XYZ file of C-alpha atoms in Angstrom:
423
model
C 132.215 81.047 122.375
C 131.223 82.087 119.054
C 133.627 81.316 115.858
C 134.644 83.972 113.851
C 134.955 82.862 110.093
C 135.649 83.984 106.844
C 133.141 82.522 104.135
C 135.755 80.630 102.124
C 136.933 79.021 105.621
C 133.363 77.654 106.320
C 133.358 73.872 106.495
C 130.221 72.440 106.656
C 131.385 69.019 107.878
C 132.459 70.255 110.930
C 129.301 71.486 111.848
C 126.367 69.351 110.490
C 125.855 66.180 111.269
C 124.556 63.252 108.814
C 120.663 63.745 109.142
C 120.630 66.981 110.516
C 117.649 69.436 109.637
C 118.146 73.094 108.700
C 116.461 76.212 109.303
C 117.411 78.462 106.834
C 116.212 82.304 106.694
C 113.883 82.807 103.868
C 112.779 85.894 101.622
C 115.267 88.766 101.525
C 116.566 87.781 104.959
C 118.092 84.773 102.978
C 121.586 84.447 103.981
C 123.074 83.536 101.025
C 126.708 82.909 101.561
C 125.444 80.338 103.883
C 123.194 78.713 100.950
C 125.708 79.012 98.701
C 128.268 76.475 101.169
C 125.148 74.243 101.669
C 124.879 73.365 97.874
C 128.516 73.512 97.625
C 129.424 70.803 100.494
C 125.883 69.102 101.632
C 125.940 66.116 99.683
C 129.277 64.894 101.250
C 127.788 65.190 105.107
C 124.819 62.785 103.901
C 121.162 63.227 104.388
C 121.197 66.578 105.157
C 117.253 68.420 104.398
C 116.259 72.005 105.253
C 113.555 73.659 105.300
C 112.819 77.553 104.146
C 109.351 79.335 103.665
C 109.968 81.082 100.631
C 112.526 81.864 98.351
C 113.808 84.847 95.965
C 117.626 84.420 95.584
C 117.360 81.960 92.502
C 119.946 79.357 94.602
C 117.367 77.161 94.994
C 117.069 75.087 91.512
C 116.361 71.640 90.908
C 120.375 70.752 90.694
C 121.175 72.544 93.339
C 118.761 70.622 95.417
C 120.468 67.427 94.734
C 123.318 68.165 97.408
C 120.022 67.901 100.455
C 116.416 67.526 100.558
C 114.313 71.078 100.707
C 110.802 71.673 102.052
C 108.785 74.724 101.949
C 105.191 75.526 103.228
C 104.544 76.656 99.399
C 106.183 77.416 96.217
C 106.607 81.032 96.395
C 109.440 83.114 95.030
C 111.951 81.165 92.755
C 111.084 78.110 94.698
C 108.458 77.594 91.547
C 111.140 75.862 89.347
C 111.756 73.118 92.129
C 107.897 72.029 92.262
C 107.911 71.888 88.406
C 110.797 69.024 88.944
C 109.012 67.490 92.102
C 112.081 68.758 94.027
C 110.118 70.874 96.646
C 108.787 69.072 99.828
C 105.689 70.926 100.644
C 104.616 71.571 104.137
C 100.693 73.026 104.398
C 100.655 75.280 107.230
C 99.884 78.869 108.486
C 102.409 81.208 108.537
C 101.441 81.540 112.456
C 101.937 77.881 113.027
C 105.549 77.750 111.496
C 107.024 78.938 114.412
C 104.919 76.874 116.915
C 105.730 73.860 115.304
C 109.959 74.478 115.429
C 108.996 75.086 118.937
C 107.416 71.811 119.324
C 109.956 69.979 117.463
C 107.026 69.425 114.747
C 109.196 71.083 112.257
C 112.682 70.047 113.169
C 115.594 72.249 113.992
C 118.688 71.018 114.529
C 121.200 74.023 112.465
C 119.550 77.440 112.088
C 121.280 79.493 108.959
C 120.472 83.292 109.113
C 121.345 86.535 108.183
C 122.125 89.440 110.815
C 123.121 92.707 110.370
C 126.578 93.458 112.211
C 126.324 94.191 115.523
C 125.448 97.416 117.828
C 127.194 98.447 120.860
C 125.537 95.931 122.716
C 126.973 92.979 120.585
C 123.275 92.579 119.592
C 122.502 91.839 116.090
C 119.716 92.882 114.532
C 117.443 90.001 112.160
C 117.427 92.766 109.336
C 115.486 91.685 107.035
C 113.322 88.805 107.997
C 112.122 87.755 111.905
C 108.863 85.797 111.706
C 109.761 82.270 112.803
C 113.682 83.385 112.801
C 113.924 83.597 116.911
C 112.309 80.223 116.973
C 114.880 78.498 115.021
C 117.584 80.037 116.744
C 115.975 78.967 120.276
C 115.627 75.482 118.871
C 118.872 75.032 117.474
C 121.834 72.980 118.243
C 123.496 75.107 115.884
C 123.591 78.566 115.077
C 125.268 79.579 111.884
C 125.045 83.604 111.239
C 125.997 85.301 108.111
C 127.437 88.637 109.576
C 126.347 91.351 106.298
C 127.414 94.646 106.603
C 125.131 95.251 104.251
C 121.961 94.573 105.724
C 120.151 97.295 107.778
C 119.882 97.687 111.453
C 116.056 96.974 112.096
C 114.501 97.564 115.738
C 112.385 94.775 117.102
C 113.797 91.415 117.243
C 117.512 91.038 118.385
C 120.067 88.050 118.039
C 122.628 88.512 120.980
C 126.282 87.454 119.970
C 126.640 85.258 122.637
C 123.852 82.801 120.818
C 126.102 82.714 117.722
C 127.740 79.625 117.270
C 129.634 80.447 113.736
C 129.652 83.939 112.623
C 130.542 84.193 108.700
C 131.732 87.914 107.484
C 130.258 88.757 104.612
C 129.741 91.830 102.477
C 127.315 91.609 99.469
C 123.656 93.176 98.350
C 121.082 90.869 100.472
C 118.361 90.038 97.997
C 116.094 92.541 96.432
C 112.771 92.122 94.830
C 111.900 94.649 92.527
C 108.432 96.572 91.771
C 106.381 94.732 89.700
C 105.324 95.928 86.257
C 101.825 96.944 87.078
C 99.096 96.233 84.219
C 95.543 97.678 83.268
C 94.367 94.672 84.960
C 96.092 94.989 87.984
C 95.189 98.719 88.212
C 91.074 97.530 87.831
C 91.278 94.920 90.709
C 93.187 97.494 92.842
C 90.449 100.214 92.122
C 88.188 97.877 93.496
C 89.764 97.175 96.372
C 91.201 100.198 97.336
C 87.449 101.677 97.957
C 87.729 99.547 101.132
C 90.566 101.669 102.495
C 89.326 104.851 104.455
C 91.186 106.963 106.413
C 92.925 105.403 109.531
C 92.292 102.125 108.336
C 95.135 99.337 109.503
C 96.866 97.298 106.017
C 98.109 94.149 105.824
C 99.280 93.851 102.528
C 101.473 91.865 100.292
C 104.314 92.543 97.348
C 103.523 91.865 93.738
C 101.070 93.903 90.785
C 97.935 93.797 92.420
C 99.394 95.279 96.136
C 101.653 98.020 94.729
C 98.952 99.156 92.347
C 96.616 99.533 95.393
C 99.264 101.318 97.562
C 99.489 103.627 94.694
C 96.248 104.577 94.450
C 96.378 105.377 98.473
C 97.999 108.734 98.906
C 95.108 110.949 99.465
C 94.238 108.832 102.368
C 95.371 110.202 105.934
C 96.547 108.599 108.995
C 96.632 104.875 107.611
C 98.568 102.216 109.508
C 100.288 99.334 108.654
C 100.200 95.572 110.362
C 101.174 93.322 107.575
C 103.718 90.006 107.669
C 105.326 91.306 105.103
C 105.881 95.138 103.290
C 107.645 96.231 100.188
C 108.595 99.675 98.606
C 105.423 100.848 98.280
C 105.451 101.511 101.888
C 108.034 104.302 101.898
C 106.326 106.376 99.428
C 103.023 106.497 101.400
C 105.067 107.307 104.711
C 106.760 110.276 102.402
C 103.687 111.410 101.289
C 102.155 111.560 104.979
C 99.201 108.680 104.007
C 101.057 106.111 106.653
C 100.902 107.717 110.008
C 99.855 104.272 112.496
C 98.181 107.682 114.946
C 94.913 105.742 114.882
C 96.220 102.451 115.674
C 94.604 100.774 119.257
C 98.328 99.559 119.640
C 101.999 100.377 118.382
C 100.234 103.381 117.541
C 103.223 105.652 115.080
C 104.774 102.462 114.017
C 104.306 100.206 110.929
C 104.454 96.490 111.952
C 105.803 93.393 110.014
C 107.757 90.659 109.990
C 109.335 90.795 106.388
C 110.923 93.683 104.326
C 110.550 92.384 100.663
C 111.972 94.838 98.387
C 114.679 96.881 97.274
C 117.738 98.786 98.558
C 115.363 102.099 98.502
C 113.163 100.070 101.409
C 116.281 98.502 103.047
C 118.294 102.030 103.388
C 114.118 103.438 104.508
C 114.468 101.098 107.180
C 117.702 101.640 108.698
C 117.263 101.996 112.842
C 113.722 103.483 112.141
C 111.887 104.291 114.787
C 108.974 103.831 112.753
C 109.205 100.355 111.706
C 109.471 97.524 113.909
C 110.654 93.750 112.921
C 108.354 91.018 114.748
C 108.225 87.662 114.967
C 104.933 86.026 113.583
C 103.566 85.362 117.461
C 103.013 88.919 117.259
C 102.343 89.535 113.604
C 99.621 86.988 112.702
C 98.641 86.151 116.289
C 94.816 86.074 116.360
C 94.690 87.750 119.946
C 96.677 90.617 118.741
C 94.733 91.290 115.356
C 91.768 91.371 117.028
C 92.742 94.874 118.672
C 92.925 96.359 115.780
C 89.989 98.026 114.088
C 89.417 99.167 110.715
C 91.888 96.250 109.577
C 91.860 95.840 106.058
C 94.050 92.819 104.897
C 94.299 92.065 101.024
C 95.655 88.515 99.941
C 95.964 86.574 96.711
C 94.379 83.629 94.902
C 94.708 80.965 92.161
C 90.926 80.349 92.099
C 87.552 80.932 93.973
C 84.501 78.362 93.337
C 81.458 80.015 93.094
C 80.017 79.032 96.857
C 83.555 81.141 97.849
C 86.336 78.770 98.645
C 89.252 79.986 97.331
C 92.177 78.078 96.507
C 96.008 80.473 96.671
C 98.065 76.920 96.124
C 97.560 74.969 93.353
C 96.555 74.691 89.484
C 95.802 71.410 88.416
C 98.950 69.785 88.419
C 100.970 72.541 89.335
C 102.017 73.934 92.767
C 102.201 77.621 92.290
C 101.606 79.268 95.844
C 100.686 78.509 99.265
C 99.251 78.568 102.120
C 101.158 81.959 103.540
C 99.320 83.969 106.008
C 96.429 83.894 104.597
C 93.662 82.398 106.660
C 95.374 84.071 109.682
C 94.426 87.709 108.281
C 91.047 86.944 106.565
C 89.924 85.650 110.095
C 91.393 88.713 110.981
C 89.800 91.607 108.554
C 86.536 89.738 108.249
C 86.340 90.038 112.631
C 87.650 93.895 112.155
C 84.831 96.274 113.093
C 85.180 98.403 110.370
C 87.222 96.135 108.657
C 87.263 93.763 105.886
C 89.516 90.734 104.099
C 89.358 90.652 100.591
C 91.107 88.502 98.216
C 92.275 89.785 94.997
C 92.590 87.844 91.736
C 92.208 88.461 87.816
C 89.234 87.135 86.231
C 91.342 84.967 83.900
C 94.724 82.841 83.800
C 96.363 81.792 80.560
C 96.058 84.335 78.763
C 92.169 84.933 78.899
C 91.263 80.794 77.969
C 90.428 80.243 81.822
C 88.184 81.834 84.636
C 89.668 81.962 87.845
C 85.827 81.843 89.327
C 85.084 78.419 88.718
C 82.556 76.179 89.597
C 84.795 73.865 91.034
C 88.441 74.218 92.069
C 91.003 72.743 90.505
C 92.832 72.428 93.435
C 93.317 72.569 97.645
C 90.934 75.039 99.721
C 93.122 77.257 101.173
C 90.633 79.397 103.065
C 86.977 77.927 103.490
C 84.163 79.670 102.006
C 82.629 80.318 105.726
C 85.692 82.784 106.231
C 85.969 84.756 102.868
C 84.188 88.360 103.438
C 84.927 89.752 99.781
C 86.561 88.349 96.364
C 87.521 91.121 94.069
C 88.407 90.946 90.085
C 89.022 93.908 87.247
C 84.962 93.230 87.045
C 84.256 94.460 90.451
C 83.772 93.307 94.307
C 81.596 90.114 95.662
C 80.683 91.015 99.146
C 79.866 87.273 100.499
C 79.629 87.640 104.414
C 76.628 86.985 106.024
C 75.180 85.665 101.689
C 73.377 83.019 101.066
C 74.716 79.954 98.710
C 72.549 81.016 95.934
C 73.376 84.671 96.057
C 77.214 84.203 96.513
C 76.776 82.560 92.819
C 75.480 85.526 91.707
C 77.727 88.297 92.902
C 80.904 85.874 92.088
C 79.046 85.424 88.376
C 78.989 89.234 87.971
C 82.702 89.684 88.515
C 83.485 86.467 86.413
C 85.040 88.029 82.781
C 81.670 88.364 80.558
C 82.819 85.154 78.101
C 82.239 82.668 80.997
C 79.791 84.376 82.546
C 77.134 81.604 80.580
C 78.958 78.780 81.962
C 79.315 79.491 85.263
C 75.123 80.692 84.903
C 74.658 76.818 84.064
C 77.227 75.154 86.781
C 75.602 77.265 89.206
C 71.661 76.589 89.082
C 71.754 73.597 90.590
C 73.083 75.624 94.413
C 70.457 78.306 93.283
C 67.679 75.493 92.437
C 68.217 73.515 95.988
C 69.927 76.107 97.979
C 73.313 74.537 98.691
């Protein structure tokens, strides 16, 4: 029998336990009532943790954090500010393995928090704006708390029958948004680059920030693209208005854009609304290697901190600073380096800090995220370093000639030694 409550009759202590482990919604599908109680009343239920993949709402700061421990498989979003106070447990996984390991009990479940859309005719709620590991938690849980929004949209693909709600909050309030970025000259170089990749009917998988929307941009005289991504912002509504974003050449779901994230605005959230056209998934189906490998002409496009001049590229962490994370992104370079037709490439400026350091290095200053034997092509505002299939030695030279010219020199001297013995 599911419980019907109003947010300010939510009492936490009757429904966690001392100890118990949360699942709690992440992204834009963050339910934040539900968040909101946590840091409110966790501290008096006692040793209380949860666990979220990333973060945008700004709830999670370092005092907030004090009520329960958090953990995250990265420090994406606002969840930044927590690593910087060594408040952020962090969990190194694929996004394909999150749900796999709540399955397994790896990643413990005991209360699932999540946001729902109300309900259709059926009683069936719809995730909205998140699903990836969402269904997981939900099987795994003791618990099932759902924050009922009437604001978030009606999304086909993954459903959360009413019966499986244990406590149903009502709330009405804007789920959270992530605006544009400002896009830069930079940004606009690297995308330039990277968008010569993209021919017609290619499949995307693409991500939200400067670099991605500056690439979508430059994308609408393209025809009959498709979209497989884990996640997809804005820019995905203007290429489906423009008639670039068709999914007619897609192997399978062929008319509809997959993901299993809607990062974005109210302009993608209304966009979404019981379309046809779009269809939630959970990451079994989104970043599973068996499905990606039916699609050709996959082009995925992912992020980095650094990339060493062999091609191991680091997306996690500078120095002594966790900035990113793991993500999805071995899952889809596997992916569009396997493609026929296809490619992976990861994107990055030349520099960081204001122009004082190269983000090709001859050494990283931090964790490989995605080994050098997967990488198929690194792109800066300097051009693209096509690496499949290239020796040690020649990978440091492509990667030197889209290096920014003032550390060009340096990297010339780090990297005879791989070009004098080979490796």
């Amino acid at each position: 029998m599911t419980a019907l409550l109003e947010a300010a009759d939510l009492d936490l202590s009757t429904i966690l336990r001392a100890g118990d482990r949360i699942v709690v919604g992440q992204a834009c599908g963050e339910p934040a009532t539900l968040i909101e109680v946590l840091i409110a009343q966790g501290g008096a239920i006692g040793g209380v943790s949860a666990f979220i993949a990333t973060s945008f709402s700004g709830l999670f700061t370092p005092a907030a954090t004090e009520a329960f421990t958090l953990s995250s498989m990265g420090a994406i979003g606002a969840l930044r500010s927590l690593t910087e106070e060594h408040r952020l447990g962090i969990v190194p996984c694929h996004v394909s393995r999150v749900g796999p390991m709540i399955e397994a009990g790896i990643l413990g479940c005991d209360v699932a928090f999540v946001q729902v859309s109300p309900a259709d005719e059926h009683g069936d709620h719809s995730f909205g704006l998140v699903s990836d590991h969402v269904r997981a938690a939900v099987a795994a849980a003791r618990v099932v708390v759902a924050e009922v929004n009437d604001q978030v949209p009606f999304t086909l693909g993954e459903r959360l029958p009413g019966a499986r709600i244990d406590y149903a909050v009502r709330v009405s309030r804007p789920p959270v948004q992530v605006p544009p970025a400002r896009i830069g000259p930079v940004d606009e170089a690297i995308a330039a680059h990277a968008a010569a990749y993209i021919e017609d009917g290619a499949v995307l998988q693409i991500g939200v920030g400067a670099v991605p929307d500056a690439v979508l941009r430059m994308l609408h005289d393209r025809t009959d693209l498709g979209v497989h991504s884990g996640m997809i912002g804005d820019g995905l509504v203007d290429l489906v208005e423009s008639g670039a974003i068709t999914n007619a050449c897609k192997a399978i779901d062929r008319g509809v854009s997959v993901t299993g994230a809607l990062i974005g605005t109210e302009r993608l959230y209304r966009f979404a609304d019981r379309n046809a056209a779009i269809r939630m998934c959970a990451t079994d189906y989104t970043h599973d290697a068996g499905v990606l490998a039916r699609l050709e002409r996959l082009v995925t496009i992912n992020s980095a901190m650094e990339v060493d001049l062999t091609g191991q590229v680091n997306a996690e962490q500078s120095g002594g600073s966790y900035l990113g994370g793991t993500g999805g992104q071995v899952d889809f370079v596997r992916a569009g380096a396997r493609s026929p037709g296809g490619h992976a490439i990861i994107a990055l400026p030349s520099t960081a800090k204001g122009g004082t350091v190269s983000r090709i290095t001859a050494a990283l200053s931090g964790p490989v995220t995605t080994a050098r034997s997967d990488v198929d092509v690194i792109v800066t505002e300097f051009g693209a370093a096509e690496l499949a299939g290239r020796t040690l030695a020649e990978r440091t030279r492509r990667l030197i000639a889209v290096a920014h010219p003032d550390f060009r020199d340096e990297l010339e001297r780090a990297a005879r030694v791989v070009q004098r013995r080979g490796f």
